[in-house]
Tab-separated table of N, CA, C and O in Angstrom:
chain	number	residue	atom	x	y	z
A	149	MET	N	-15.303	0.657	3.098
A	149	MET	CA	-13.882	-0.099	3.379
A	149	MET	C	-14.383	-1.231	2.186
A	149	MET	O	-14.878	-1.597	2.882
A	150	SER	N	-13.480	-1.910	1.177
A	150	SER	CA	-13.875	-2.446	0.467
A	150	SER	C	-13.103	-4.103	1.132
A	150	SER	O	-12.056	-4.222	2.117
A	151	ARG	N	-13.907	-5.281	0.587
A	151	ARG	CA	-13.145	-6.652	1.133
A	151	ARG	C	-12.585	-7.133	0.198
A	151	ARG	O	-13.076	-8.133	-0.688
A	152	ARG	N	-11.096	-6.307	-0.039
A	152	ARG	CA	-10.075	-7.207	-0.871
A	152	ARG	C	-8.361	-5.959	-0.022
A	152	ARG	O	-8.417	-6.032	1.453
A	153	CYS	N	-7.484	-7.815	0.034
A	153	CYS	CA	-6.911	-8.090	0.918
A	153	CYS	C	-5.783	-7.013	-0.033
A	153	CYS	O	-5.541	-6.937	-1.214
A	154	GLU	N	-4.523	-6.145	1.633
A	154	GLU	CA	-4.496	-4.913	1.024
A	154	GLU	C	-2.712	-5.595	0.907
A	154	GLU	O	-2.046	-4.947	-0.454
A	155	LEU	N	-2.407	-5.948	0.419
A	155	LEU	CA	-1.428	-7.762	0.673
A	155	LEU	C	-1.358	-8.119	-1.088
A	155	LEU	O	-0.322	-7.708	-1.870
A	156	THR	N	-1.953	-8.940	-1.191
A	156	THR	CA	-2.589	-9.485	-2.377
A	156	THR	C	-3.064	-9.813	-3.495
A	156	THR	O	-3.306	-9.941	-4.471
A	157	GLY	N	-4.617	-8.601	-2.911
A	157	GLY	CA	-5.090	-8.536	-4.153
A	157	GLY	C	-6.566	-9.183	-4.105
A	157	GLY	O	-8.139	-8.840	-4.972
A	158	LYS	N	-6.654	-10.107	-2.964
A	158	LYS	CA	-7.321	-11.515	-2.982
A	158	LYS	C	-9.329	-10.431	-3.116
A	158	LYS	O	-9.305	-9.651	-1.809
A	159	ALA	N	-10.423	-10.668	-3.100
A	159	ALA	CA	-11.215	-9.102	-3.739
A	159	ALA	C	-12.533	-11.053	-3.454
A	159	ALA	O	-12.435	-12.187	-3.549
A	160	VAL	N	-13.820	-10.017	-3.266
A	160	VAL	CA	-14.928	-11.306	-3.140
A	160	VAL	C	-15.477	-12.518	-4.825
A	160	VAL	O	-14.857	-11.157	-5.551
A	161	GLN	N	-15.771	-13.059	-4.447
A	161	GLN	CA	-15.979	-13.989	-5.838
A	161	GLN	C	-18.087	-14.325	-5.790
A	161	GLN	O	-17.847	-14.209	-5.066
A	162	SER	N	-17.209	-14.349	-6.839
A	162	SER	CA	-19.357	-15.365	-6.652
A	162	SER	C	-19.337	-15.754	-7.610
A	162	SER	O	-18.257	-16.549	-8.926
A	163	GLY	N	-20.670	-16.683	-7.657
A	163	GLY	CA	-20.812	-17.955	-7.775
A	163	GLY	C	-22.182	-18.803	-7.921
A	163	GLY	O	-22.833	-17.838	-6.970
A	164	ASN	N	-22.099	-19.912	-7.467
A	164	ASN	CA	-23.058	-20.688	-7.568
A	164	ASN	C	-23.566	-20.943	-5.791
A	164	ASN	O	-22.581	-22.003	-6.308
A	165	LYS	N	-25.310	-20.756	-5.605
A	165	LYS	CA	-25.235	-22.240	-4.237
A	165	LYS	C	-25.806	-23.033	-5.373
A	165	LYS	O	-27.129	-22.791	-5.406
A	166	VAL	N	-25.619	-25.014	-4.658
A	166	VAL	CA	-25.851	-25.321	-5.532
A	166	VAL	C	-26.444	-26.361	-4.448
A	166	VAL	O	-26.290	-27.155	-3.761
A	167	SER	N	-27.778	-26.696	-4.518
A	167	SER	CA	-28.517	-27.297	-3.469
A	167	SER	C	-28.125	-28.867	-3.804
A	167	SER	O	-27.757	-29.036	-4.492
A	168	HIS	N	-29.210	-29.122	-2.520
A	168	HIS	CA	-29.499	-30.660	-2.534
A	168	HIS	C	-30.079	-31.065	-4.590
A	168	HIS	O	-30.451	-32.290	-4.667
A	169	ALA	N	-30.835	-30.604	-4.549
A	169	ALA	CA	-31.906	-30.744	-5.607
A	169	ALA	C	-31.159	-30.440	-7.043
A	169	ALA	O	-31.738	-29.948	-8.539
A	170	ASN	N	-30.040	-30.339	-6.897
A	170	ASN	CA	-29.271	-29.206	-7.547
A	170	ASN	C	-30.193	-28.009	-8.310
A	170	ASN	O	-30.060	-27.739	-9.626
A	171	LYS	N	-30.481	-27.475	-8.216
A	171	LYS	CA	-31.270	-25.579	-8.220
A	171	LYS	C	-29.992	-24.520	-7.789
A	171	LYS	O	-28.955	-24.935	-7.061
A	172	LYS	N	-29.806	-23.920	-8.938
A	172	LYS	CA	-28.493	-23.032	-8.409
A	172	LYS	C	-28.754	-21.649	-8.802
A	172	LYS	O	-29.933	-21.181	-8.943
A	173	SER	N	-28.221	-21.425	-7.593
A	173	SER	CA	-28.344	-19.335	-6.879
A	173	SER	C	-27.646	-18.643	-6.515
A	173	SER	O	-26.384	-19.423	-6.640
A	174	ARG	N	-27.361	-17.277	-6.724
A	174	ARG	CA	-26.735	-17.094	-7.090
A	174	ARG	C	-25.883	-16.258	-5.295
A	174	ARG	O	-26.324	-16.282	-4.556
A	175	ARG	N	-24.237	-16.487	-5.174
A	175	ARG	CA	-23.614	-16.463	-3.741
A	175	ARG	C	-22.698	-15.986	-4.044
A	175	ARG	O	-22.280	-15.525	-4.840
A	176	ARG	N	-22.323	-15.368	-2.624
A	176	ARG	CA	-21.158	-14.440	-2.559
A	176	ARG	C	-19.254	-15.094	-2.210
A	176	ARG	O	-19.930	-15.349	-1.159
A	177	PHE	N	-18.385	-15.155	-2.597
A	177	PHE	CA	-17.165	-16.283	-1.519
A	177	PHE	C	-16.818	-15.101	-1.121
A	177	PHE	O	-16.064	-14.564	-2.136
A	178	LEU	N	-16.595	-14.799	0.579
A	178	LEU	CA	-16.046	-13.656	0.172
A	178	LEU	C	-14.609	-14.183	1.898
A	178	LEU	O	-14.826	-15.250	1.697
A	179	PRO	N	-13.543	-12.931	1.457
A	179	PRO	CA	-12.380	-13.124	1.857
A	179	PRO	C	-12.199	-13.552	3.638
A	179	PRO	O	-12.669	-12.388	3.697
A	180	ASN	N	-11.393	-14.117	4.049
A	180	ASN	CA	-10.438	-14.218	5.379
A	180	ASN	C	-10.442	-12.901	5.403
A	180	ASN	O	-8.759	-13.032	5.815
A	181	LEU	N	-10.278	-12.249	5.695
A	181	LEU	CA	-10.394	-10.896	6.377
A	181	LEU	C	-9.864	-10.646	7.604
A	181	LEU	O	-10.838	-10.917	8.585
A	182	ASN	N	-9.067	-9.507	7.779
A	182	ASN	CA	-8.411	-9.756	9.744
A	182	ASN	C	-7.575	-8.940	9.817
A	182	ASN	O	-7.010	-7.806	8.451
A	183	GLU	N	-7.936	-8.500	10.617
A	183	GLU	CA	-6.737	-6.901	10.996
A	183	GLU	C	-5.816	-7.029	12.188
A	183	GLU	O	-5.999	-7.955	13.137
A	184	VAL	N	-4.689	-7.118	11.188
A	184	VAL	CA	-3.777	-7.629	11.948
A	184	VAL	C	-2.957	-6.032	12.079
A	184	VAL	O	-2.598	-5.193	11.204
A	185	THR	N	-2.198	-6.359	12.621
A	185	THR	CA	-0.499	-5.302	12.606
A	185	THR	C	0.741	-6.374	12.450
A	185	THR	O	1.259	-7.193	13.343
A	186	LEU	N	1.638	-5.576	11.708
A	186	LEU	CA	2.436	-6.069	11.075
A	186	LEU	C	3.899	-5.514	11.701
A	186	LEU	O	3.655	-4.050	11.574
A	187	LEU	N	4.864	-6.162	12.193
A	187	LEU	CA	5.907	-5.077	12.738
A	187	LEU	C	7.410	-5.243	10.997
A	187	LEU	O	7.052	-6.368	10.746
A	188	SER	N	7.498	-4.248	11.196
A	188	SER	CA	8.117	-3.479	10.143
A	188	SER	C	9.810	-3.117	10.786
A	188	SER	O	9.822	-3.047	11.514
A	189	ASP	N	10.716	-4.332	10.250
A	189	ASP	CA	12.460	-4.359	11.302
A	189	ASP	C	12.355	-2.674	10.480
A	189	ASP	O	13.457	-2.055	10.920
A	190	ALA	N	12.360	-1.980	9.130
A	190	ALA	CA	13.081	-0.860	8.438
A	190	ALA	C	12.307	0.561	9.467
A	190	ALA	O	13.321	1.395	9.693
A	191	LEU	N	11.330	0.347	9.774
A	191	LEU	CA	10.580	1.084	9.939
A	191	LEU	C	10.772	1.200	12.182
A	191	LEU	O	10.481	1.967	12.307
A	192	GLY	N	10.719	0.252	12.362
A	192	GLY	CA	10.544	-0.470	13.596
A	192	GLY	C	9.449	0.297	14.196
A	192	GLY	O	9.584	0.634	15.521
A	193	GLN	N	8.367	0.540	13.717
A	193	GLN	CA	7.591	0.446	14.350
A	193	GLN	C	5.956	-1.340	13.990
A	193	GLN	O	6.252	-1.161	12.952
A	194	GLY	N	5.132	-0.818	14.160
A	194	GLY	CA	4.049	-2.114	13.996
A	194	GLY	C	2.749	-0.990	13.014
A	194	GLY	O	2.764	-0.441	12.810
A	195	ILE	N	2.774	-2.030	12.227
A	195	ILE	CA	1.506	-1.050	10.756
A	195	ILE	C	-0.010	-1.828	10.533
A	195	ILE	O	0.531	-3.105	10.628
A	196	ARG	N	-0.897	-1.069	11.414
A	196	ARG	CA	-2.182	-2.029	10.593
A	196	ARG	C	-2.972	-2.541	9.280
A	196	ARG	O	-2.090	-1.407	8.514
A	197	LEU	N	-2.986	-3.709	8.873
A	197	LEU	CA	-3.082	-3.971	7.752
A	197	LEU	C	-5.090	-4.581	7.666
A	197	LEU	O	-4.736	-5.266	8.725
A	198	ARG	N	-5.109	-4.807	6.843
A	198	ARG	CA	-6.256	-5.186	6.595
A	198	ARG	C	-6.154	-6.333	5.650
A	198	ARG	O	-5.848	-6.540	4.583
A	199	ILE	N	-5.409	-7.387	6.338
A	199	ILE	CA	-4.922	-8.776	5.173
A	199	ILE	C	-6.328	-10.104	5.536
A	199	ILE	O	-6.473	-10.243	6.584
A	200	THR	N	-6.175	-11.238	4.335
A	200	THR	CA	-6.740	-12.512	4.478
A	200	THR	C	-5.530	-13.323	5.659
A	200	THR	O	-4.202	-13.120	5.519
A	201	SER	N	-5.858	-14.226	5.869
A	201	SER	CA	-5.379	-15.533	6.491
A	201	SER	C	-3.863	-15.937	5.614
A	201	SER	O	-3.324	-15.902	5.987
A	202	HIS	N	-4.209	-16.243	4.586
A	202	HIS	CA	-3.650	-16.602	3.106
A	202	HIS	C	-2.089	-15.915	3.442
A	202	HIS	O	-1.502	-16.113	3.406
A	203	ALA	N	-2.302	-14.610	3.487
A	203	ALA	CA	-1.539	-13.430	3.410
A	203	ALA	C	-0.893	-13.175	3.854
A	203	ALA	O	0.894	-13.346	4.900
A	204	LEU	N	-0.820	-13.494	5.541
A	204	LEU	CA	-0.172	-13.450	6.886
A	204	LEU	C	0.097	-14.872	6.770
A	204	LEU	O	1.564	-14.693	7.271
A	205	ARG	N	-0.133	-16.130	6.102
A	205	ARG	CA	0.449	-16.890	5.966
A	205	ARG	C	2.198	-16.991	4.794
A	205	ARG	O	3.005	-16.969	5.686
A	206	SER	N	2.351	-15.771	4.181
A	206	SER	CA	2.848	-15.941	3.071
A	206	SER	C	4.055	-14.740	3.673
A	206	SER	O	4.600	-14.958	3.692
A	207	VAL	N	3.237	-13.549	4.815
A	207	VAL	CA	4.373	-12.974	5.037
A	207	VAL	C	5.285	-13.699	6.192
A	207	VAL	O	6.056	-12.977	6.177
A	208	GLU	N	4.824	-14.620	7.111
A	208	GLU	CA	5.036	-15.255	7.526
A	208	GLU	C	6.465	-16.170	6.874
A	208	GLU	O	7.403	-16.626	7.336
A	209	HIS	N	6.370	-16.667	5.895
A	209	HIS	CA	6.577	-17.351	4.934
A	209	HIS	C	7.798	-16.640	4.610
A	209	HIS	O	9.031	-17.650	4.094
A	210	ARG	N	7.060	-15.591	4.226
A	210	ARG	CA	8.358	-14.905	3.672
A	210	ARG	C	10.311	-13.771	4.066
A	210	ARG	O	10.415	-13.678	3.978
A	211	GLY	N	9.035	-13.742	5.808
A	211	GLY	CA	10.406	-13.920	6.711
A	211	GLY	C	9.472	-12.156	7.368
A	211	GLY	O	10.964	-11.413	7.452
A	212	GLY	N	8.703	-11.694	7.395
A	212	GLY	CA	8.155	-10.380	7.342
A	212	GLY	C	7.935	-9.709	6.557
A	212	GLY	O	7.431	-9.809	5.523
A	213	LEU	N	7.247	-9.151	7.096
A	213	LEU	CA	6.325	-7.261	6.011
A	213	LEU	C	7.423	-7.515	5.328
A	213	LEU	O	7.306	-6.819	3.819
A	214	ASP	N	8.474	-6.693	5.791
A	214	ASP	CA	9.733	-5.582	5.092
A	214	ASP	C	10.254	-6.698	3.439
A	214	ASP	O	10.194	-6.183	2.360
A	215	SER	N	10.106	-7.687	3.861
A	215	SER	CA	10.563	-8.522	2.827
A	215	SER	C	9.570	-9.393	1.558
A	215	SER	O	9.937	-9.888	0.566
A	216	PHE	N	7.831	-9.229	2.611
A	216	PHE	CA	7.379	-9.747	1.280
A	216	PHE	C	7.305	-8.893	0.594
A	216	PHE	O	7.111	-8.453	-0.904
A	217	LEU	N	7.258	-7.245	1.125
A	217	LEU	CA	6.731	-6.606	0.154
A	217	LEU	C	7.818	-6.121	-0.836
A	217	LEU	O	7.857	-5.111	-2.456
A	218	ALA	N	9.043	-6.464	-0.163
A	218	ALA	CA	11.005	-6.413	-2.042
A	218	ALA	C	10.108	-7.446	-3.262
A	218	ALA	O	9.775	-6.831	-4.076
A	219	LYS	N	9.433	-7.956	-2.774
A	219	LYS	CA	9.754	-9.154	-3.489
A	219	LYS	C	7.712	-9.182	-4.217
A	219	LYS	O	8.155	-9.502	-5.492
A	220	ALA	N	7.167	-8.221	-3.526
A	220	ALA	CA	5.711	-8.150	-3.939
A	220	ALA	C	5.743	-7.030	-5.668
A	220	ALA	O	6.311	-6.661	-5.553
A	221	LYS	N	4.630	-7.866	-6.043
A	221	LYS	CA	4.526	-6.781	-7.360
A	221	LYS	C	3.536	-5.807	-7.039
A	221	LYS	O	2.440	-5.733	-6.324
A	222	ASP	N	3.534	-4.867	-7.449
A	222	ASP	CA	2.707	-3.441	-7.220
A	222	ASP	C	0.854	-3.489	-7.555
A	222	ASP	O	0.161	-2.547	-7.265
A	223	GLU	N	0.915	-4.386	-8.485
A	223	GLU	CA	-0.194	-4.548	-9.185
A	223	GLU	C	-0.883	-5.334	-8.039
A	223	GLU	O	-2.437	-4.571	-7.788
A	224	GLU	N	-0.443	-5.715	-7.365
A	224	GLU	CA	-1.617	-6.581	-6.283
A	224	GLU	C	-1.765	-5.128	-5.095
A	224	GLU	O	-2.738	-5.611	-4.469
A	225	LEU	N	-0.962	-4.393	-5.016
A	225	LEU	CA	-0.463	-4.123	-3.675
A	225	LEU	C	-2.197	-2.947	-3.596
A	225	LEU	O	-2.345	-2.263	-5.096
A	226	SER	N	-2.422	-2.520	-2.413
A	226	SER	CA	-2.704	-1.481	-2.073
A	226	SER	C	-2.191	-0.063	-2.160
A	226	SER	O	-1.682	-0.545	-1.592
A	227	LEU	N	-2.563	0.987	-2.869
A	227	LEU	CA	-2.210	1.931	-2.436
A	227	LEU	C	-1.405	3.306	-1.489
A	227	LEU	O	-0.444	2.614	-1.334
A	228	ARG	N	-2.233	2.412	0.044
A	228	ARG	CA	-1.128	2.747	1.273
A	228	ARG	C	-0.179	1.439	1.021
A	228	ARG	O	0.744	1.780	1.593
A	229	ALA	N	-0.224	0.152	0.447
A	229	ALA	CA	0.911	-0.703	1.322
A	229	ALA	C	1.869	0.032	-0.287
A	229	ALA	O	3.326	-0.406	0.430
A	230	ARG	N	1.329	0.421	-1.211
A	230	ARG	CA	2.705	0.302	-2.185
A	230	ARG	C	3.448	1.739	-1.496
A	230	ARG	O	4.803	1.971	-1.518
A	231	ARG	N	2.400	2.336	-0.842
A	231	ARG	CA	3.107	4.268	-0.972
A	231	ARG	C	4.138	3.375	0.564
A	231	ARG	O	5.018	4.016	0.673
A	232	LEU	N	4.109	2.590	1.251
A	232	LEU	CA	4.599	1.244	2.452
A	232	LEU	C	5.636	0.815	2.117
A	232	LEU	O	6.562	0.571	2.809
A	233	LYS	N	5.576	0.246	0.743
A	233	LYS	CA	6.268	-0.681	0.313
A	233	LYS	C	7.937	0.165	-0.303
A	233	LYS	O	9.306	0.176	-0.297
A	234	ARG	N	7.208	2.358	-0.867
A	234	ARG	CA	8.879	2.468	-0.998
A	234	ARG	C	8.961	2.920	0.366
A	234	ARG	O	10.597	3.470	-0.044
A	235	THR	N	8.321	3.461	0.962
A	235	THR	CA	8.814	4.140	2.473
A	235	THR	C	9.835	3.026	2.814
A	235	THR	O	11.375	3.803	3.319
A	236	ILE	N	9.448	1.846	3.217
A	236	ILE	CA	10.603	1.452	3.848
A	236	ILE	C	12.487	0.298	2.347
A	236	ILE	O	12.697	0.470	3.360
A	237	ALA	N	11.562	0.741	1.858
A	237	ALA	CA	12.754	0.897	0.254
A	237	ALA	C	13.692	1.863	0.403
A	237	ALA	O	14.690	1.884	0.282
A	238	LYS	N	13.449	3.643	0.646
A	238	LYS	CA	13.725	4.404	1.014
A	238	LYS	C	14.545	4.833	2.130
A	238	LYS	O	15.880	4.822	2.274
A	239	ARG	N	13.902	3.407	3.669
A	239	ARG	CA	14.404	3.867	5.179
A	239	ARG	C	16.132	2.451	4.420
A	239	ARG	O	16.755	3.053	5.464
A	240	ILE	N	15.476	1.237	3.970
A	240	ILE	CA	16.859	0.220	4.062
A	240	ILE	C	18.174	1.259	3.594
A	240	ILE	O	18.531	0.821	3.426
A	241	ALA	N	17.189	1.885	1.826
A	241	ALA	CA	18.394	2.518	1.383
A	241	ALA	C	19.110	3.318	1.709
A	241	ALA	O	21.028	3.416	2.075
A	242	ALA	N	19.002	3.802	1.863
A	242	ALA	CA	19.156	5.506	3.524
A	242	ALA	C	20.123	5.127	4.999
A	242	ALA	O	21.335	4.982	4.948
A	243	HIS	N	19.503	3.388	5.033
A	243	HIS	CA	20.928	2.829	6.372
A	243	HIS	C	22.497	1.850	5.930
A	243	HIS	O	22.087	1.715	5.840
A	244	ALA	N	21.680	1.769	4.522
A	244	ALA	CA	22.814	0.693	3.679
A	244	ALA	C	24.244	1.839	3.126
A	244	ALA	O	25.291	1.404	3.515
A	245	SER	N	23.748	3.101	3.234
A	245	SER	CA	24.987	4.129	2.447
A	245	SER	C	25.186	4.908	3.889
A	245	SER	O	25.243	4.499	4.814
């Protein structure tokens, strides 16, 4: 399982650990990933995703998983999230007509 957010695409970054004596050694900055279950109104069920805390706040701010995925760019999303976005869009379109 990769250390990448399924919704925002945030991944591991690298940089320098700098000591008090200003010595530099390489280190990794890991994203704050959490396994959460988000409810989809269109599908009527919960979906388990591995996302960052920042993404969870963004989902809450935008009004839920369905509206977040509707506004999200496909390049940022994981393959699973893109499939979920397509499924939700189809369900909303079928429900509207």
